[in-house]
Coordinates of C-alpha atoms in Angstrom, one line a residue:
X15 CA -163.7 73.3 93.9
X16 CA -164.4 72.9 90.2
X17 CA -163.6 76.6 89.7
X18 CA -160.2 76.1 91.3
X19 CA -159.2 73.0 89.1
X20 CA -157.8 75.0 86.1
X21 CA -155.8 77.1 88.4
X22 CA -154.4 74.1 90.3
X23 CA -153.7 72.2 87.1
X24 CA -151.8 75.3 85.8
X25 CA -149.7 75.4 89.0
X26 CA -149.0 71.7 88.7
X27 CA -147.9 72.2 85.1
X28 CA -145.5 75.0 86.0
X29 CA -144.1 72.9 88.8
X30 CA -143.6 69.9 86.4
X31 CA -141.9 72.2 83.9
X32 CA -139.6 73.6 86.5
X33 CA -138.7 70.0 87.7
X34 CA -138.2 69.0 84.1
X35 CA -135.9 72.0 83.5
X36 CA -134.1 71.2 86.7
X37 CA -133.6 67.6 85.6
X38 CA -132.2 68.8 82.3
X39 CA -129.8 71.1 84.0
X40 CA -128.7 68.3 86.4
X41 CA -128.2 66.0 83.4
X42 CA -126.1 68.7 81.6
X43 CA -124.1 69.3 84.8
X44 CA -123.5 65.5 85.1
X45 CA -122.4 65.3 81.5
X46 CA -120.0 68.2 82.0
X47 CA -118.6 66.6 85.1
X48 CA -118.1 63.3 83.2
X49 CA -116.3 65.1 80.4
X50 CA -114.1 66.9 82.9
X51 CA -113.2 63.7 84.5
X52 CA -112.4 62.1 81.2
X53 CA -109.8 64.8 80.7
X54 CA -108.5 64.4 84.2
X55 CA -105.3 62.3 84.7
X56 CA -106.8 60.8 87.9
X57 CA -109.8 59.4 86.0
X58 CA -107.6 58.3 83.0
X59 CA -105.6 56.2 85.4
X60 CA -108.6 54.1 86.1
X61 CA -108.6 52.8 82.6
X62 CA -106.6 49.5 82.6
X63 CA -103.1 48.9 81.3
X64 CA -102.4 46.1 79.0
X65 CA -99.3 43.9 78.8
X66 CA -99.3 41.4 76.0
X67 CA -96.3 39.0 76.1
X68 CA -95.7 36.8 73.1
X69 CA -93.1 34.0 73.0
X70 CA -91.6 33.0 69.7
X71 CA -92.0 29.3 68.7
X72 CA -92.7 28.1 72.3
X73 CA -94.6 24.8 72.5
X74 CA -97.9 24.1 74.2
X75 CA -96.4 22.1 77.0
X76 CA -93.1 23.8 77.6
X77 CA -94.0 26.0 80.7
X78 CA -94.5 24.3 84.0
X79 CA -98.2 25.1 84.5
X80 CA -98.9 23.5 81.1
X81 CA -97.1 20.3 82.1
X82 CA -93.4 21.0 81.2
X83 CA -90.3 20.1 83.1
X84 CA -88.6 23.4 82.2
X85 CA -88.4 25.8 85.2
X86 CA -90.8 28.7 84.6
X87 CA -91.7 30.0 88.0
X88 CA -92.7 33.4 86.8
X89 CA -95.1 32.2 84.1
X90 CA -96.4 29.6 86.6
X91 CA -97.1 32.4 89.0
X92 CA -99.1 34.3 86.4
X93 CA -101.0 31.1 85.7
X94 CA -101.9 30.8 89.4
X95 CA -103.0 34.4 89.5
X96 CA -105.0 34.2 86.3
X97 CA -106.7 31.6 84.1
X98 CA -105.2 29.1 81.7
X99 CA -107.1 28.5 78.5
X100 CA -106.6 25.2 76.8
X101 CA -108.4 25.9 73.5
X102 CA -106.6 28.9 72.2
X103 CA -105.6 29.1 68.5
X104 CA -103.1 31.0 66.5
X105 CA -101.7 30.8 62.9
X106 CA -99.2 28.1 62.1
X107 CA -96.5 30.7 61.5
X108 CA -95.4 33.9 63.2
X109 CA -96.2 37.0 61.1
X110 CA -99.8 35.8 60.3
X111 CA -100.4 35.5 64.0
X112 CA -98.9 38.9 64.7
X113 CA -101.1 40.4 61.9
X114 CA -104.2 39.1 63.5
X115 CA -103.1 40.3 67.0
X116 CA -102.6 43.8 65.7
X117 CA -105.8 43.9 63.5
X118 CA -108.4 41.7 65.1
X119 CA -109.2 40.1 61.8
X120 CA -108.1 37.3 59.5
X121 CA -104.5 37.5 58.5
X122 CA -105.4 37.5 54.8
X123 CA -107.5 40.6 55.2
X124 CA -104.7 42.2 57.1
X125 CA -102.2 41.6 54.3
X126 CA -100.4 38.6 55.8
X127 CA -101.9 35.6 54.0
X128 CA -98.5 34.0 54.3
X129 CA -95.1 35.0 55.7
X130 CA -93.4 37.2 53.2
X131 CA -90.4 34.9 53.2
X132 CA -92.7 32.0 52.1
X133 CA -94.8 33.7 49.5
X134 CA -95.6 31.1 46.8
X135 CA -95.4 32.1 43.1
X136 CA -99.2 32.0 42.8
X137 CA -99.6 34.4 45.8
X138 CA -97.1 37.1 44.7
X139 CA -98.8 40.4 44.0
X140 CA -102.2 39.1 45.1
X141 CA -104.5 40.9 47.6
X142 CA -104.0 39.6 51.1
X143 CA -100.4 38.6 50.4
X144 CA -98.8 42.0 50.6
X145 CA -96.4 40.7 53.2
X146 CA -97.0 43.7 55.5
X147 CA -99.7 44.9 57.8
X148 CA -101.8 46.6 55.2
X149 CA -103.9 49.8 55.4
X150 CA -107.3 48.1 55.2
X151 CA -107.1 47.7 59.0
X152 CA -106.8 50.1 61.9
X153 CA -103.9 48.8 64.0
X154 CA -104.7 48.1 67.7
X155 CA -101.8 50.3 69.0
X156 CA -102.9 53.2 66.7
X157 CA -106.5 53.0 68.0
X158 CA -105.3 52.9 71.6
X159 CA -102.9 55.8 71.1
X160 CA -105.7 57.9 69.5
X161 CA -107.8 57.3 72.6
X162 CA -105.2 58.4 75.2
X163 CA -103.0 55.4 75.7
X164 CA -99.3 55.2 75.8
X165 CA -98.2 52.5 73.3
X166 CA -94.9 50.7 73.7
X167 CA -93.3 47.8 71.8
X168 CA -90.1 45.9 72.5
X169 CA -89.2 42.8 70.5
X170 CA -89.9 41.2 67.1
X171 CA -92.2 42.9 64.6
X172 CA -92.1 40.9 61.4
X173 CA -94.9 43.0 59.8
X174 CA -93.0 45.2 57.4
X175 CA -89.6 47.0 57.2
X176 CA -90.2 50.1 55.1
X177 CA -90.8 53.4 56.9
X178 CA -94.6 53.3 56.4
X179 CA -94.8 49.8 57.9
X180 CA -92.5 49.9 61.0
X181 CA -94.0 50.0 64.5
X182 CA -93.8 53.8 64.8
X183 CA -95.9 54.2 61.7
X184 CA -98.5 51.8 62.9
X185 CA -99.2 53.4 66.3
X186 CA -96.4 52.7 68.7
X187 CA -95.2 55.8 70.6
X188 CA -91.9 54.1 71.7
X189 CA -90.2 51.0 70.3
X190 CA -87.1 49.0 70.3
X191 CA -87.7 46.5 67.5
X192 CA -86.2 43.6 65.5
X193 CA -88.0 44.0 62.1
X194 CA -86.9 40.7 60.7
X195 CA -88.4 37.2 61.2
X196 CA -85.4 36.0 63.3
X197 CA -81.7 36.4 63.8
X198 CA -78.9 36.0 66.3
X199 CA -79.8 36.8 70.0
X200 CA -76.5 38.5 70.8
X201 CA -75.9 40.4 67.6
X202 CA -77.2 41.5 64.2
X203 CA -76.2 38.3 62.4
X204 CA -79.0 37.4 60.0
X205 CA -81.1 34.3 59.9
X206 CA -80.4 33.6 56.2
X207 CA -78.4 35.0 53.3
X208 CA -81.1 37.3 52.1
X209 CA -79.7 40.0 54.4
X210 CA -76.3 41.0 55.5
X211 CA -77.6 42.0 59.0
X212 CA -80.9 42.1 60.8
X213 CA -82.7 45.5 60.9
X214 CA -83.7 47.3 64.1
X215 CA -85.6 50.4 64.9
X216 CA -85.6 52.5 68.1
X217 CA -88.4 55.0 68.5
X218 CA -89.1 55.0 64.8
X219 CA -85.5 55.4 63.6
X220 CA -83.4 52.7 62.0
X221 CA -80.3 51.9 64.0
X222 CA -76.9 50.3 63.1
X223 CA -75.6 49.6 66.6
X224 CA -77.2 47.5 69.4
X225 CA -77.0 48.5 73.0
X226 CA -73.9 47.3 74.9
X227 CA -74.4 43.8 76.3
X228 CA -77.3 43.1 74.0
X229 CA -79.1 39.8 74.5
X230 CA -82.6 39.7 73.1
X231 CA -84.7 38.6 76.1
X232 CA -82.8 40.9 78.5
X233 CA -82.5 43.9 76.3
X234 CA -86.1 43.8 75.1
X235 CA -87.3 43.6 78.7
X236 CA -85.0 46.5 79.9
X237 CA -86.3 48.6 77.0
X238 CA -89.9 48.0 77.9
X239 CA -89.3 48.9 81.6
X240 CA -87.5 52.1 80.4
X241 CA -90.5 53.0 78.2
X242 CA -93.1 52.5 80.9
X243 CA -91.0 54.2 83.5
X244 CA -90.5 57.3 81.3
X245 CA -94.2 58.2 81.6
X246 CA -95.1 56.7 84.9
X247 CA -97.3 58.9 86.9
X248 CA -98.7 61.1 84.1
X249 CA -102.1 59.5 84.5
X250 CA -102.3 57.9 81.1
X251 CA -102.7 54.1 80.8
X252 CA -100.4 52.0 78.6
X253 CA -100.5 49.2 76.1
X254 CA -97.2 47.3 76.2
X255 CA -96.4 44.8 73.5
X256 CA -93.6 42.5 74.7
X257 CA -92.8 40.5 71.6
X258 CA -90.0 38.2 72.6
X259 CA -87.7 36.6 70.1
X260 CA -86.9 33.6 72.3
X261 CA -87.0 30.7 72.1
X262 CA -86.7 31.0 68.3
X263 CA -83.6 29.5 66.9
X264 CA -80.6 29.9 66.7
X265 CA -80.7 28.6 70.2
X266 CA -78.3 30.9 72.2
X267 CA -78.0 31.7 75.9
X268 CA -75.5 33.5 78.1
X269 CA -72.5 31.2 78.9
X270 CA -73.4 30.8 82.6
X271 CA -76.8 29.3 81.5
X272 CA -75.3 26.7 79.1
X273 CA -75.2 23.9 81.7
X274 CA -78.4 24.5 83.6
X275 CA -80.1 21.4 82.1
X276 CA -77.1 19.2 81.7
X277 CA -78.3 15.6 81.8
X278 CA -81.9 16.5 82.2
X279 CA -82.8 15.1 78.7
X280 CA -80.7 12.0 78.7
X281 CA -83.8 9.9 79.0
X282 CA -84.8 10.9 75.5
X283 CA -87.8 12.4 73.7
X284 CA -90.1 9.4 74.2
X285 CA -89.8 9.4 78.0
X286 CA -90.0 13.2 78.3
X287 CA -93.2 13.2 76.3
X288 CA -94.7 10.5 78.5
X289 CA -93.7 12.5 81.6
X290 CA -95.3 15.7 80.2
X291 CA -98.5 13.8 79.4
X292 CA -98.8 12.4 82.9
X293 CA -98.3 15.9 84.5
X294 CA -100.9 17.4 82.2
X295 CA -103.4 14.8 83.4
X296 CA -102.5 15.5 87.0
X297 CA -103.1 19.2 86.4
X298 CA -106.5 18.5 84.7
X299 CA -105.2 20.1 81.5
X300 CA -106.3 17.1 79.5
X301 CA -108.7 14.1 80.1
X302 CA -107.4 11.0 81.8
X303 CA -108.1 9.0 78.5
X304 CA -105.9 11.3 76.5
X305 CA -102.9 9.9 74.7
X306 CA -99.9 11.4 73.0
X307 CA -100.0 11.7 69.2
X308 CA -97.9 8.9 67.8
X309 CA -94.2 9.6 67.2
X310 CA -93.5 11.1 63.8
X311 CA -92.6 8.3 61.4
X312 CA -89.1 9.7 60.6
X313 CA -88.1 10.2 64.3
X314 CA -86.3 7.2 65.6
X315 CA -86.8 5.4 68.9
X316 CA -84.4 7.0 71.4
X317 CA -83.1 3.6 72.4
X318 CA -82.1 2.8 68.9
X319 CA -79.6 5.7 68.8
X320 CA -75.9 5.4 69.6
X321 CA -74.6 6.8 72.8
X322 CA -72.9 9.7 70.9
X323 CA -76.1 10.5 69.0
X324 CA -78.0 10.6 72.3
X325 CA -75.5 13.0 73.9
X326 CA -75.5 15.2 70.8
X327 CA -79.3 15.4 70.5
X328 CA -80.0 15.8 74.2
X329 CA -77.7 18.8 74.2
X330 CA -80.0 20.6 71.8
X331 CA -82.9 20.3 74.2
X332 CA -80.8 21.4 77.1
X333 CA -80.0 24.7 75.4
X334 CA -83.6 25.2 74.4
X335 CA -84.8 24.6 78.0
X336 CA -82.2 27.1 79.3
X337 CA -83.4 29.6 76.8
X338 CA -87.0 29.2 77.9
X339 CA -86.1 29.6 81.6
X340 CA -84.1 32.7 80.8
X341 CA -87.1 34.1 79.0
X342 CA -89.2 33.3 82.1
X343 CA -86.8 35.2 84.3
X344 CA -87.1 38.3 82.2
X345 CA -90.9 38.1 82.2
X346 CA -90.6 38.0 86.0
X347 CA -88.4 41.0 86.0
X348 CA -91.0 43.0 84.1
X349 CA -93.9 41.9 86.3
X350 CA -91.8 42.6 89.4
X351 CA -91.2 46.2 88.1
X352 CA -95.0 46.7 87.7
X353 CA -95.6 45.4 91.2
X354 CA -92.9 47.5 92.8
X355 CA -94.2 50.6 91.1
X356 CA -97.9 50.0 92.0
X357 CA -99.0 49.5 88.4
X358 CA -99.7 45.8 88.5
X359 CA -103.1 46.2 90.2
X360 CA -104.5 48.0 87.1
X361 CA -102.9 45.8 84.5
X362 CA -104.2 43.0 82.4
X363 CA -101.5 40.5 81.4
X364 CA -101.8 38.2 78.5
X365 CA -99.2 35.5 77.6
X366 CA -99.1 33.2 74.6
X367 CA -96.9 31.8 71.9
X368 CA -97.2 32.9 68.3
X369 CA -97.4 29.4 66.9
X370 CA -96.2 25.8 67.6
X371 CA -92.6 24.8 68.1
X372 CA -90.1 25.1 65.3
X373 CA -89.0 21.8 63.7
X374 CA -86.9 22.9 60.7
X375 CA -83.2 22.2 60.5
X376 CA -82.6 25.4 58.5
X377 CA -80.6 23.5 55.9
X378 CA -83.3 22.4 53.5
X379 CA -86.3 24.7 53.7
X380 CA -85.4 28.1 52.6
X381 CA -87.1 29.5 49.5
X382 CA -85.0 29.3 46.4
X383 CA -82.0 27.8 48.1
X384 CA -80.5 24.3 47.6
X385 CA -79.7 22.6 50.9
X386 CA -75.9 22.6 50.1
X387 CA -75.8 26.4 49.3
X388 CA -77.6 27.3 52.5
X389 CA -75.5 24.9 54.6
X390 CA -72.4 26.5 53.2
X391 CA -73.6 30.0 54.1
X392 CA -74.6 28.8 57.5
X393 CA -71.1 27.4 58.1
X394 CA -69.4 30.6 57.0
X395 CA -71.7 32.9 59.1
X396 CA -72.2 30.9 62.3
X397 CA -70.1 28.5 64.4
X398 CA -71.8 25.2 64.1
X399 CA -69.4 23.0 66.1
X400 CA -70.9 20.9 68.8
X401 CA -68.6 22.5 71.5
X402 CA -69.9 25.9 70.6
X403 CA -73.7 25.2 70.6
X404 CA -75.7 27.7 72.5
X405 CA -72.9 30.3 72.7
X406 CA -72.8 33.7 71.1
X407 CA -72.1 33.3 67.3
X408 CA -73.2 29.7 67.2
X409 CA -76.2 28.2 65.4
X410 CA -78.2 25.1 66.5
X411 CA -81.9 24.2 66.3
X412 CA -83.5 21.3 68.1
X413 CA -85.4 19.7 65.2
X414 CA -88.5 17.6 64.8
X415 CA -88.0 15.1 67.7
X416 CA -87.8 17.8 70.4
X417 CA -90.4 20.0 68.7
X418 CA -92.9 17.1 69.1
X419 CA -92.0 17.0 72.8
X420 CA -92.7 20.8 73.0
X421 CA -96.1 20.2 71.3
X422 CA -97.1 17.4 73.7
X423 CA -99.7 15.9 73.5
X424 CA -100.5 17.1 70.0
X425 CA -99.5 16.1 66.5
X426 CA -96.9 18.0 64.5
X427 CA -95.6 21.6 65.0
X428 CA -95.1 25.0 63.5
X429 CA -95.9 25.4 59.8
X430 CA -98.7 22.8 59.9
X431 CA -102.4 23.2 60.5
X432 CA -102.3 20.3 63.0
X433 CA -103.0 21.0 66.6
X434 CA -99.3 21.1 67.4
X435 CA -98.9 24.0 65.0
X436 CA -101.8 26.1 65.9
X437 CA -102.8 25.5 69.5
X438 CA -101.0 27.8 71.9
X439 CA -100.9 28.0 75.7
X440 CA -102.8 31.1 76.9
X441 CA -102.7 32.7 80.3
X442 CA -104.7 35.8 81.1
X443 CA -104.4 37.7 84.4
X444 CA -107.0 40.4 85.2
X445 CA -106.3 43.0 87.8
X446 CA -108.9 41.4 90.2
X447 CA -107.5 37.9 89.7
X448 CA -110.9 36.6 88.8
X449 CA -111.0 32.8 88.9
X450 CA -107.3 32.7 89.9
X451 CA -105.6 29.4 89.2
X452 CA -108.5 28.0 87.2
X453 CA -108.4 26.2 83.8
X454 CA -110.9 27.1 81.1
X455 CA -111.6 24.1 78.8
X456 CA -114.9 25.5 77.3
X457 CA -114.0 28.8 75.6
X458 CA -112.8 28.4 72.1
X459 CA -110.5 31.4 71.6
X460 CA -108.5 32.8 68.7
X461 CA -105.7 35.4 68.5
X462 CA -107.9 37.7 66.5
X463 CA -110.3 37.9 69.5
X464 CA -107.6 39.8 71.5
X465 CA -107.7 43.2 69.8
X466 CA -111.5 43.8 70.1
X467 CA -111.4 42.4 73.7
X468 CA -108.8 44.9 74.8
X469 CA -110.7 47.7 73.1
X470 CA -113.9 46.7 74.9
X471 CA -112.0 46.6 78.2
X472 CA -110.8 50.1 77.5
X473 CA -114.3 51.2 76.5
X474 CA -113.2 52.1 73.0
X475 CA -115.4 51.4 69.9
X476 CA -113.4 49.9 67.0
X477 CA -113.4 52.5 64.3
X478 CA -114.9 52.1 60.8
X479 CA -112.8 55.0 59.5
X480 CA -109.1 55.6 60.3
X481 CA -106.6 58.1 59.1
X482 CA -109.3 59.5 56.7
X483 CA -110.3 56.3 55.0
X484 CA -112.6 53.4 55.6
X485 CA -111.2 50.3 57.3
X486 CA -112.6 46.8 57.6
X487 CA -114.5 45.9 60.8
X488 CA -112.8 43.7 63.3
X489 CA -113.9 40.0 63.1
X490 CA -112.7 38.9 66.6
X491 CA -115.2 38.6 69.4

């Protein structure tokens, strides 16, 4: 038996070598199969779609499932299918938030330390205050596009207007985009006298004429559906950035929506805030011991106002509420399209607002403009008569009293670092409806967390080099 041992060991060694070789071949075949599948449209379809919906200047408690009295059945349905997050933070103004969404890092590092319209003298020409999405970052849509995603945008950009900074240059395959900070919702009337008209791009080209029947919320939604439909069935997933302009002022809605909330706000801002607070407690959004922030010192008690003043001021909130409900209807139209075309079951939906509610009256807070000069321009450019409020060509904003209602229960609003300016409602719906209808009070989330999270869900590593040069690492988690 001892004589046979070397022979037996030799045989065993050969068998082990053959098994090892077979394992290597199987591993190689497995890898080849995986690579083949990665290139197969059927496999690519398993990667999730992403729909990111951003409202412009919408308050924390405006939607129904966050305590509001405004009818938002479609957003409420998303909240019931997903998770509401109560501790989600954004920047106090819009373009810094959008820069963090697109980059996954602090807005200063991304070039948007401040809105370019509000650059202070000591910030001009300084790093981090370029006023555009700079090239130190790899934009989220560009990363996704490079990894096989369709990338679509419809809505407001506010991250640069020159050819090298428009959406098409930063990774969007298709777009229909308002490049400016704001403007009319029915036309290209500008937001201030710095421009003659607002600027738009369509699929990377500057356009002079808007589609027939243009209204921001409707047209942006129709364009997004058109983009997604154009490539449906090709096996590639999509990233859809639905950056709505509503409910940013000027408050404008189609004529048949003007009276939807007639009389709803006659009780005044104090009562509406109290009602919202009570509903938020009933929904377990805030603790039972929570109280509203005290009324801003320069906002009068509603009951001290004259009857005419009450009618005038209530009208502003009526139009704002109609605008939010119309926005909700368009969000529902997009979600219904995804459902009807069997794309919803593989789509993550994220909804939030870019900052707190707008409080400015647009007459006294424009860089380099005296109040009287801007008021004169506004009167020449828009119809500011009470009877025209909310209609095409009119201009009205709802001001600090109603902005504080929208921010219930928090203090202050857009443009401040108070909770009312930087805490946003957040709803996330995952395809499996995990923890559907729940409220998350524990996670502390920030807008810069979204880009790395989406890349992680798509199984994509954030690059350290992009377009031939080094880029900063994402900070979000």
